[in-house]
Amino acid sequence: DAKTTQPNSMESNEEEPVHLPCNHSTISGTDYIHWYRQLPSQGPEYVIHGLTSNVNNRMASLAIAEDRKSSTLILHRATLRDAAVYYCILLSGAGSYQLTFGKGTKLSVIP
Amino acid sequence: NAGVMQNPRHLVRRRGQEARLRCSPMKGHSHVYWYRQLPEEGLKFMVYLQKENIIDESGMPKERFSAEFPKEGPSILRIQQVVRGDSAAYFCASSPRDSRRSPLHFGNGTRLTVT
């Protein structure tokens, strides 16, 4: 399975943008890039996913590099509620159903 | 629109007892997944079910663990003769299509403690 690499932790000030990076140099052509986050004592929450083009939704934006070997999750204005562990996950459109959660990036938001 | 409901939220069992964890998927979702999160570890896939059928159980321990998703009622994850190593948070997720085509909606988990 293609793997992802994320920083262990990041900090952001409240109301500032946050850019969470993810490297996936062995990504294959059929792999979608998914982002989930997990707030303390809760289940994971879907954030966004994409294949090749940049994607926007009400929660975040996903910027995908032209060679698809990296991507960045962008939170436009961090709030205290965004403090969570963020997981970048590759999921093949033709392969396993399993989401493989790594250690993710623990985002702290400073008031 | 109710989300994925898991109960109980917390479950304490003595070694050797049985644990039954329940998951009611979101309305209209026929695909259910179970994941386990051991203390200080990431979530690990256990099993994927679609109404009355087990599609992928490659993440399930070979013994003592079973899962079902009957035509009527919630999905059940059953752990027989629990041991201390089964202590973990168990999360259920559901989706209207399989996870390659549709994001998963997770419940808030059942935290199992084996004493």
XYZ file of C-alpha atoms in Angstrom:
226
model
C 0.000 0.000 0.000
C 1.204 3.505 -0.770
C 2.194 5.290 2.431
C 1.908 8.864 3.611
C 4.258 10.976 5.706
C 3.019 13.788 7.930
C 4.649 15.938 10.620
C 3.887 14.670 14.106
C 2.579 17.994 15.338
C 1.878 21.577 14.314
C 0.718 24.727 16.061
C -1.416 27.537 14.799
C -2.800 30.733 16.209
C -6.540 31.073 16.319
C -8.112 32.750 13.273
C -4.991 32.259 11.154
C -4.732 29.886 8.165
C -3.191 26.460 8.673
C -1.379 24.431 6.033
C -1.041 20.743 6.896
C 1.377 18.917 4.573
C 1.342 15.299 3.474
C 3.923 13.477 1.357
C 2.920 10.433 -0.663
C 5.735 9.844 -3.120
C 4.620 6.296 -4.027
C 1.048 7.265 -4.879
C -0.455 5.372 -7.802
C -2.725 6.686 -10.511
C -5.884 5.278 -8.952
C -5.209 6.495 -5.388
C -7.510 9.129 -3.977
C -6.155 11.423 -1.227
C -8.483 11.501 1.778
C -8.260 13.617 4.908
C -9.972 12.764 8.158
C -9.581 14.357 11.564
C -10.187 13.057 15.062
C -11.098 15.372 17.908
C -10.338 14.199 21.456
C -12.625 11.371 22.625
C -14.505 11.299 19.318
C -14.554 9.193 16.206
C -12.795 10.312 13.034
C -14.558 12.903 10.909
C -14.294 13.133 7.138
C -12.772 16.418 5.975
C -12.145 16.278 2.230
C -10.789 14.125 -0.582
C -9.482 14.552 -4.103
C -7.730 12.823 -6.992
C -5.880 15.349 -9.137
C -7.523 18.764 -8.984
C -7.655 21.062 -5.981
C -10.861 20.710 -3.994
C -12.812 23.059 -1.749
C -15.648 22.423 0.671
C -17.149 24.183 3.654
C -14.544 22.750 6.015
C -11.271 23.073 4.134
C -9.368 23.137 0.866
C -7.121 20.447 -0.548
C -4.198 21.473 -2.718
C -2.652 18.619 -4.701
C 0.790 18.951 -6.277
C 0.979 18.585 -10.029
C 2.974 15.328 -9.719
C 0.574 14.178 -6.952
C 3.464 13.233 -4.692
C 2.339 15.648 -2.013
C -0.753 17.490 -0.893
C -1.712 20.180 1.598
C -4.846 20.492 3.680
C -5.705 24.142 4.205
C -7.888 25.393 7.042
C -8.614 28.976 6.142
C -9.207 30.295 9.669
C -8.283 27.995 12.518
C -10.654 27.866 15.468
C -10.212 26.133 18.808
C -12.589 23.454 17.545
C -10.068 22.563 14.826
C -7.594 21.206 17.400
C -7.422 17.540 16.433
C -5.279 14.832 14.878
C -5.393 15.108 11.096
C -4.900 11.990 8.999
C -3.869 11.950 5.341
C -4.891 8.621 3.789
C -4.528 7.147 0.314
C -7.378 4.993 -0.907
C -7.307 3.249 -4.232
C -10.390 3.566 -6.376
C -9.891 -0.012 -7.458
C -8.376 -1.760 -4.469
C -8.875 -2.325 -0.779
C -11.803 -0.884 1.163
C -9.590 -0.319 4.157
C -8.619 3.138 5.352
C -5.068 2.934 6.737
C -4.685 5.486 9.523
C -1.109 6.450 10.356
C -0.089 8.609 13.302
C -1.344 11.807 11.687
C -0.531 15.398 12.607
C -1.663 16.686 15.963
C -2.778 20.279 15.444
C -2.810 22.603 18.436
C -4.636 25.925 18.144
C -3.444 28.732 20.377
C -6.068 31.262 21.499
C -30.421 13.489 10.574
C -28.960 11.230 13.258
C -25.351 10.198 12.837
C -23.842 6.777 13.450
C -24.951 5.624 16.887
C -22.818 3.315 18.958
C -23.699 1.841 22.309
C -22.743 1.470 24.949
C -20.320 4.376 25.064
C -18.317 2.684 27.800
C -18.235 -1.028 28.610
C -16.396 -2.751 31.430
C -15.949 -6.507 31.345
C -13.993 -8.960 33.445
C -11.569 -11.325 31.756
C -13.443 -14.261 30.252
C -16.764 -12.449 29.804
C -18.388 -11.568 26.495
C -18.601 -8.046 25.058
C -21.295 -7.024 22.564
C -20.874 -3.703 20.827
C -23.719 -2.237 18.793
C -23.701 0.121 15.854
C -26.682 1.704 14.128
C -25.591 3.183 10.802
C -26.890 6.421 9.391
C -30.270 6.198 7.673
C -29.895 4.890 4.146
C -26.400 3.491 4.720
C -25.985 -0.215 4.011
C -22.198 -0.414 4.378
C -20.703 -0.775 7.858
C -17.070 -0.870 8.946
C -15.495 -1.602 12.347
C -12.158 -0.136 13.419
C -10.201 -0.579 16.650
C -7.936 1.971 18.317
C -5.593 0.588 20.935
C -4.210 3.039 23.517
C -1.630 5.379 21.955
C -2.023 3.730 18.536
C -3.750 4.537 15.271
C -7.046 3.120 14.115
C -6.884 -0.330 12.551
C -9.450 -1.784 10.171
C -11.247 -4.866 11.441
C -14.180 -5.790 9.223
C -16.439 -4.487 6.445
C -20.046 -5.655 6.181
C -22.876 -4.965 3.821
C -26.365 -5.971 4.914
C -26.220 -9.646 5.953
C -22.841 -10.173 4.253
C -19.257 -9.958 5.443
C -17.275 -8.411 2.596
C -13.806 -8.159 4.162
C -12.809 -9.495 7.573
C -9.065 -9.465 7.004
C -8.462 -7.254 10.041
C -10.393 -9.393 12.497
C -8.487 -11.581 14.957
C -9.048 -15.199 13.961
C -10.475 -16.260 17.307
C -13.056 -14.833 19.717
C -14.139 -11.963 17.444
C -17.185 -11.992 15.190
C -19.345 -9.399 13.467
C -22.772 -9.365 11.912
C -25.064 -6.879 10.208
C -28.531 -8.436 10.031
C -31.291 -7.392 7.657
C -33.069 -5.710 10.546
C -31.322 -4.067 13.461
C -27.859 -2.801 14.282
C -24.494 -4.254 13.424
C -22.968 -6.199 16.307
C -19.296 -6.734 17.081
C -18.981 -9.626 19.503
C -15.888 -10.461 21.510
C -15.971 -13.730 23.419
C -13.802 -14.503 26.444
C -12.303 -11.026 26.570
C -8.681 -10.528 27.626
C -6.909 -7.394 28.864
C -5.409 -6.841 25.406
C -8.917 -6.298 24.013
C -9.171 -3.032 25.958
C -9.499 -0.366 23.273
C -11.870 2.053 21.597
C -13.995 0.381 18.937
C -15.357 2.630 16.218
C -18.065 1.877 13.728
C -18.470 3.751 10.456
C -21.126 3.668 7.763
C -21.504 4.834 4.184
C -24.110 4.654 1.409
C -21.590 3.028 -0.942
C -18.282 1.300 -0.360
C -15.443 3.376 1.087
C -13.678 3.739 -2.257
C -16.632 5.756 -3.549
C -18.056 7.437 -0.495
C -16.594 9.003 2.673
C -17.151 7.168 5.924
C -19.226 8.551 8.783
C -17.886 7.408 12.138
C -19.625 7.031 15.462
C -18.055 8.183 18.710
C -16.987 4.696 19.661
C -17.361 2.196 22.464
C -14.537 2.212 24.965
C -14.033 -1.312 26.234
C -12.121 -1.859 29.460
C -11.252 -5.392 30.502
C -10.406 -5.796 34.160
